[in-house]
Short mmCIF file of C-alpha atoms in Angstrom, two decimals:
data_model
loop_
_atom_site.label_atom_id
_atom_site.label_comp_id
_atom_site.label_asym_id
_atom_site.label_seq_id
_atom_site.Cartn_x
_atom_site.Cartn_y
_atom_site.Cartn_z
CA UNK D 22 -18.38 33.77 8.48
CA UNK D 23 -14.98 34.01 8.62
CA UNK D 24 -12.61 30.94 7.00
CA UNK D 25 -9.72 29.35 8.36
CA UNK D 26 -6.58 32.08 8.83
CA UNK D 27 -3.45 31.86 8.61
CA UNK D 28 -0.42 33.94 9.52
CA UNK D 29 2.18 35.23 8.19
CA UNK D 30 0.84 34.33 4.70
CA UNK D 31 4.65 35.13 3.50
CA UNK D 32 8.32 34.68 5.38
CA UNK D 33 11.86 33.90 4.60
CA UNK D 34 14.01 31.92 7.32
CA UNK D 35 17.24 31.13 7.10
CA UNK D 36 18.65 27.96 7.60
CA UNK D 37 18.99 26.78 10.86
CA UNK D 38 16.47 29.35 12.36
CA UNK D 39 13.38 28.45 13.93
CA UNK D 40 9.64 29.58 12.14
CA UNK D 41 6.52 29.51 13.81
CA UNK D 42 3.16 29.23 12.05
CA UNK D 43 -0.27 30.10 13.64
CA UNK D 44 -3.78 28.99 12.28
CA UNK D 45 -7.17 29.83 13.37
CA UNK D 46 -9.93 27.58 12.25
CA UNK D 47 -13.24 28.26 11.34
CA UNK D 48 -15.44 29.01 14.97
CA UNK D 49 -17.69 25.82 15.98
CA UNK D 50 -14.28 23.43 14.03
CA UNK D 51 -12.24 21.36 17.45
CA UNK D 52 -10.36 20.03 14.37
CA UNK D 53 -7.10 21.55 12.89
CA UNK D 54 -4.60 19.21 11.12
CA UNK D 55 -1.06 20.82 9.24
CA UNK D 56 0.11 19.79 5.23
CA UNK D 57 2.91 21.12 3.47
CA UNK D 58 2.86 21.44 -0.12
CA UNK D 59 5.71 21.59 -2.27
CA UNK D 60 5.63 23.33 -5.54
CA UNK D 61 4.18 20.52 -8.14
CA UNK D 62 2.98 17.82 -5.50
CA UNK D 63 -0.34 17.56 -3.86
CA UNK D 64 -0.34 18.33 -0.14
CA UNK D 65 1.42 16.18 2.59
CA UNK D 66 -0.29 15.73 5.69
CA UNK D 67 1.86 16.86 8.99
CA UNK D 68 -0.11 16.91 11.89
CA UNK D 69 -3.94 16.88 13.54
CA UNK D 70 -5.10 18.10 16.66
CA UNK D 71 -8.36 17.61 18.17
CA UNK D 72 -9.59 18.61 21.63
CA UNK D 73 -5.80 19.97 22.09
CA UNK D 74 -4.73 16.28 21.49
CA UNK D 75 -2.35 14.84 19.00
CA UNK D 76 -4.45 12.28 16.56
CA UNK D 77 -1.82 12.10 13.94
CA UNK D 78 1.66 12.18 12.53
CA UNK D 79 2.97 12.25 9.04
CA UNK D 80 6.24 11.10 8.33
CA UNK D 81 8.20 14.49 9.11
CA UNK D 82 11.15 14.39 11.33
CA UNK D 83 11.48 15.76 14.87
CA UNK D 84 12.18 19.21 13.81
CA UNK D 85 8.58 19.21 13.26
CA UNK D 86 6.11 19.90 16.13
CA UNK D 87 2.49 21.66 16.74
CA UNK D 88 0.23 22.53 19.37
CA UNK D 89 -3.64 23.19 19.75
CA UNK D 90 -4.75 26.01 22.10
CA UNK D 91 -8.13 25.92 24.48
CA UNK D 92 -9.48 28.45 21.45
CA UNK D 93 -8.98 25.84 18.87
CA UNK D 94 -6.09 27.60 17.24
CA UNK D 95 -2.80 26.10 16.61
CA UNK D 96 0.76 26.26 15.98
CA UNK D 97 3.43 24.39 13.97
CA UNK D 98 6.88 24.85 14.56
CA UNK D 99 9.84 24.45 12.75
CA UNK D 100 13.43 24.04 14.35
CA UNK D 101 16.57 24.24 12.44
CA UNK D 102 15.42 25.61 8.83
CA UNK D 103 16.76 23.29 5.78
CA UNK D 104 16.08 24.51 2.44
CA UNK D 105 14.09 21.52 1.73
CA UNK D 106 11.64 22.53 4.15
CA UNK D 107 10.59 25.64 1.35
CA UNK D 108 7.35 25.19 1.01
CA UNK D 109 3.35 26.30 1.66
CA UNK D 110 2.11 25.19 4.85
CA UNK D 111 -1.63 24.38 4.62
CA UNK D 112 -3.72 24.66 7.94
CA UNK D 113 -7.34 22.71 7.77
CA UNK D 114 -10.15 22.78 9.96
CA UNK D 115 -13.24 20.03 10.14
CA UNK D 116 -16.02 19.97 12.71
CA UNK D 117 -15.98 16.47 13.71
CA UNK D 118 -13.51 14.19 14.28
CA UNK D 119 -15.77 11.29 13.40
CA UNK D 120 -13.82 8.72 11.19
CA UNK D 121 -16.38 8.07 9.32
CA UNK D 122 -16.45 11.78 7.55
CA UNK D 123 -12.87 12.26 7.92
CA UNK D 124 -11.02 14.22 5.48
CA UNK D 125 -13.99 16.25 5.12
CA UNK D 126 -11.35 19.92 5.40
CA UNK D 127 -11.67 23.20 4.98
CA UNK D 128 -8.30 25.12 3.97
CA UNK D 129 -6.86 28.69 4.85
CA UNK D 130 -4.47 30.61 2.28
CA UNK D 131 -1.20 29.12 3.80
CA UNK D 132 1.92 30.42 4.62
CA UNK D 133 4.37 30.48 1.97
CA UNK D 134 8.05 29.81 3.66
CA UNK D 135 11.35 30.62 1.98
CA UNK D 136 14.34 29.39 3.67
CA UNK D 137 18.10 30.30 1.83
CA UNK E 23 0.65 2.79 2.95
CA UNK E 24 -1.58 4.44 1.29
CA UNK E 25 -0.81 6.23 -2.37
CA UNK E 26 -3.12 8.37 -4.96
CA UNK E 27 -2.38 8.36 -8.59
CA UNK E 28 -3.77 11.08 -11.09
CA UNK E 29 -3.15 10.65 -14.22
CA UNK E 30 -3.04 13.85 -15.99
CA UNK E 31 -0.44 16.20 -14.96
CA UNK E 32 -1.74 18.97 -17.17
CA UNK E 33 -4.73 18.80 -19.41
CA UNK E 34 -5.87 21.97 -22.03
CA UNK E 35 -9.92 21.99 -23.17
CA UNK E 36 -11.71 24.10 -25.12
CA UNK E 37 -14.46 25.62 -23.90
CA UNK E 38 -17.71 23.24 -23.79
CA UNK E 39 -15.46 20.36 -24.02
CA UNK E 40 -16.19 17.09 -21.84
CA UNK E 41 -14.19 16.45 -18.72
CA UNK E 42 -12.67 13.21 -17.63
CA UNK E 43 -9.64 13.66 -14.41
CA UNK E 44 -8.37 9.70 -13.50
CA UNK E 45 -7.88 8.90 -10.32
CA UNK E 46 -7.08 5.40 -8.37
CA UNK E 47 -5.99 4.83 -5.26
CA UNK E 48 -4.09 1.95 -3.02
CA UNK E 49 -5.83 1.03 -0.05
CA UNK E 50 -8.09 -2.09 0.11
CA UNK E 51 -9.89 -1.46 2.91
CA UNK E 52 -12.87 1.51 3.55
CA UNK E 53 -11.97 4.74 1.84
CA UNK E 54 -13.38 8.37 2.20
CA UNK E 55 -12.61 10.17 -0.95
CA UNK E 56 -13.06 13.75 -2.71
CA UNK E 57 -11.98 16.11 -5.21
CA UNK E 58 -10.25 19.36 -3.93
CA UNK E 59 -10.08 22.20 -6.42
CA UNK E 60 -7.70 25.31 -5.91
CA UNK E 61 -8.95 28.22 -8.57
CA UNK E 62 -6.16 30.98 -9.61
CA UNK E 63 -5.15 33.00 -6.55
CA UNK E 64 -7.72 31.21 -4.04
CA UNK E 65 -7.25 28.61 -1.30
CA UNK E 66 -7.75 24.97 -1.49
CA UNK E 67 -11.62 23.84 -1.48
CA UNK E 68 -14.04 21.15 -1.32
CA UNK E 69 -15.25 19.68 -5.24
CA UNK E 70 -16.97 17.01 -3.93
CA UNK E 71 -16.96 13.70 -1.45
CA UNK E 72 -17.50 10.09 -1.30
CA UNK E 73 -18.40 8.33 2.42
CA UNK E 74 -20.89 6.16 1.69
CA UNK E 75 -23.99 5.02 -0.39
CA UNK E 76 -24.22 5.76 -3.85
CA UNK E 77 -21.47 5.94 -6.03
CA UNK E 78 -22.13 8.62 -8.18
CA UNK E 79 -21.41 11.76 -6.46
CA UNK E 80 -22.54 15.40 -7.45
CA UNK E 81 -20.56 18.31 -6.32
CA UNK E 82 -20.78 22.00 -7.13
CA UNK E 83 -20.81 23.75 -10.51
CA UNK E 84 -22.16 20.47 -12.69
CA UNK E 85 -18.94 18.05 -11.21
CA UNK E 86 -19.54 14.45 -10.53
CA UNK E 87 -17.46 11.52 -10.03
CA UNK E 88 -17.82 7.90 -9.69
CA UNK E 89 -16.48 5.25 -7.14
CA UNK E 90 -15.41 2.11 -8.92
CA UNK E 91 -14.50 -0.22 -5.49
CA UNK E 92 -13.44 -2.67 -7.90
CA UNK E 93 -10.71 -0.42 -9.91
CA UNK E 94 -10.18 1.56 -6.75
CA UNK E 95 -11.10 4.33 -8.78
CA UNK E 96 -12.65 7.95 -8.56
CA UNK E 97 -12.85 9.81 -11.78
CA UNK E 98 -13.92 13.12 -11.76
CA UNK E 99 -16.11 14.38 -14.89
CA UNK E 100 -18.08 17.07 -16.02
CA UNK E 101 -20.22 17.15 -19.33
CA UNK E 102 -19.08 20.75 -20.46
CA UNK E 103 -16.36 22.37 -19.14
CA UNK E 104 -16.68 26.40 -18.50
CA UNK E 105 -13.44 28.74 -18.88
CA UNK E 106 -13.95 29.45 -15.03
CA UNK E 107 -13.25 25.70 -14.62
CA UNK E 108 -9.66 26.79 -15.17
CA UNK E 109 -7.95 25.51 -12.22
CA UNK E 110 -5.65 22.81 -10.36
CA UNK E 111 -7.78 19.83 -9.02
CA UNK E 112 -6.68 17.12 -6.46
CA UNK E 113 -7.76 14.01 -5.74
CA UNK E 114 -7.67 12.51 -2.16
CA UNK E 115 -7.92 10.15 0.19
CA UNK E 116 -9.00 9.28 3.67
CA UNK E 117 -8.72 5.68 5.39
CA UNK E 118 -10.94 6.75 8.50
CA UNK E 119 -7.59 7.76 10.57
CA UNK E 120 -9.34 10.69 11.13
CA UNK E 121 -8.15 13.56 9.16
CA UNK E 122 -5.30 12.15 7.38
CA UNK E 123 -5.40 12.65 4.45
CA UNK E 124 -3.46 11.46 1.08
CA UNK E 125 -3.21 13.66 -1.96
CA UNK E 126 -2.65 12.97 -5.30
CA UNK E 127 -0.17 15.37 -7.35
CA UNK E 128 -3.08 17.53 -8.98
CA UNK E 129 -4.04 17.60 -12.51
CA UNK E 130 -3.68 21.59 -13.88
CA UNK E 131 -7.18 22.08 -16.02
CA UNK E 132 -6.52 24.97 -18.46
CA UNK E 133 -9.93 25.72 -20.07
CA UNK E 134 -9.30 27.87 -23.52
CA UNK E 135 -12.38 30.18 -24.52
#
């Protein structure tokens, strides 16, 4: 069975541009949610979708937004690039949106973003 | 908030060594927590959870860990470490706000044969 995918898996950007990120989660998951991870920290969460809905929001700025599709997949976009915003983006997939299993996720590779 | 503390940045073990990762959290109300694991060159992945019920856990490859409510804690352990243990492993943290959830730093396991 195929995982949760992720594309590009590498870009550079540079500042001020606009990136998008696409995810696919795993087939039979209505749950995707968005972390970034900078080098040396654990993962910050970003967003989570479920049934094309927005469920939650971490504390990123404006700059940051997402979508879900009818397929499941999803999107996170970036406007105007700062270099603090270097970083791997993590897409996760779950099954259930039930709170009582949440954080239950399953990861794809990331995309690694460079902005100079 | 929320917050998760690990307390070992970077730990080195020799082979067949015991395993003990710290972990606490800061949240005083119902927690769902795990241990994610990222091995060299692969994605992040499920250790092991906590929802409910016992709290001794057992996830794959021999790892447990243990929810002390009291100490808000959730150590990770393993009896003998194996050189394919090498890895970074997270600890996290969900309040029930569906999938948000809060990671600790990681703690970078180096396992010496």
């Amino acid at each position: 069975d195929a995982g949760v995918t992720q594309s590009p898996t590498h870009l550079i950007k540079t500042r001020g541009q606009h990136v998008t990120l696409r995810c696919s989660p795993i087939s039979g998951h209505k749950s995707v949610s968005w972390y970034q991870q900078v080098l040396g920290q654990g993962p910050q969460f970003i967003f989570q979708y479920y049934e094309k809905e927005e469920r939650g929001r971490g504390n990123f700025p404006d700059r940051f937004s997402a979508r879900q599709f009818p397929n499941y997949s999803s999107e996170l976009n970036v406007n105007a690039l700062l270099l603090g915003d270097s970083a791997l983006y993590l897409c996760a997939s779950s099954p259930t949106a039930d709170r009582g299993r949440g954080g239950e996720l399953f990861f794809g590779e990331g995309s690694r973003l460079t902005v100079l | 908030a929320q917050s998760v503390s690990q307390h070992n940045h970077h730990v080195i073990l020799s082979e067949a060594a015991s395993l003990e990762l710290g972990c606490n959290y800061s949240y005083g109300g119902t927690v769902n927590l795990f241990w994610y694991v990222q091995y060299p060159g692969q994605h992040l992945q499920l250790l092991l959870k906590y929802f409910s019920g016992d709290p001794l856990v057992k996830g794959i490859k021999g790892f447990e860990a243990e929810f002390i409510k009291s100490k808000f804690s959730f150590n990770l352990r393993k009896p003998s470490v194996q050189w394919s243990d090498t890895a970074e492993y997270f600890c996290a943290v969900n309040s029930g706000g569906y999938q948000k959830v809060t990671f600790g730093t990681g703690t970078k396991l180096q396992v010496i044969p």
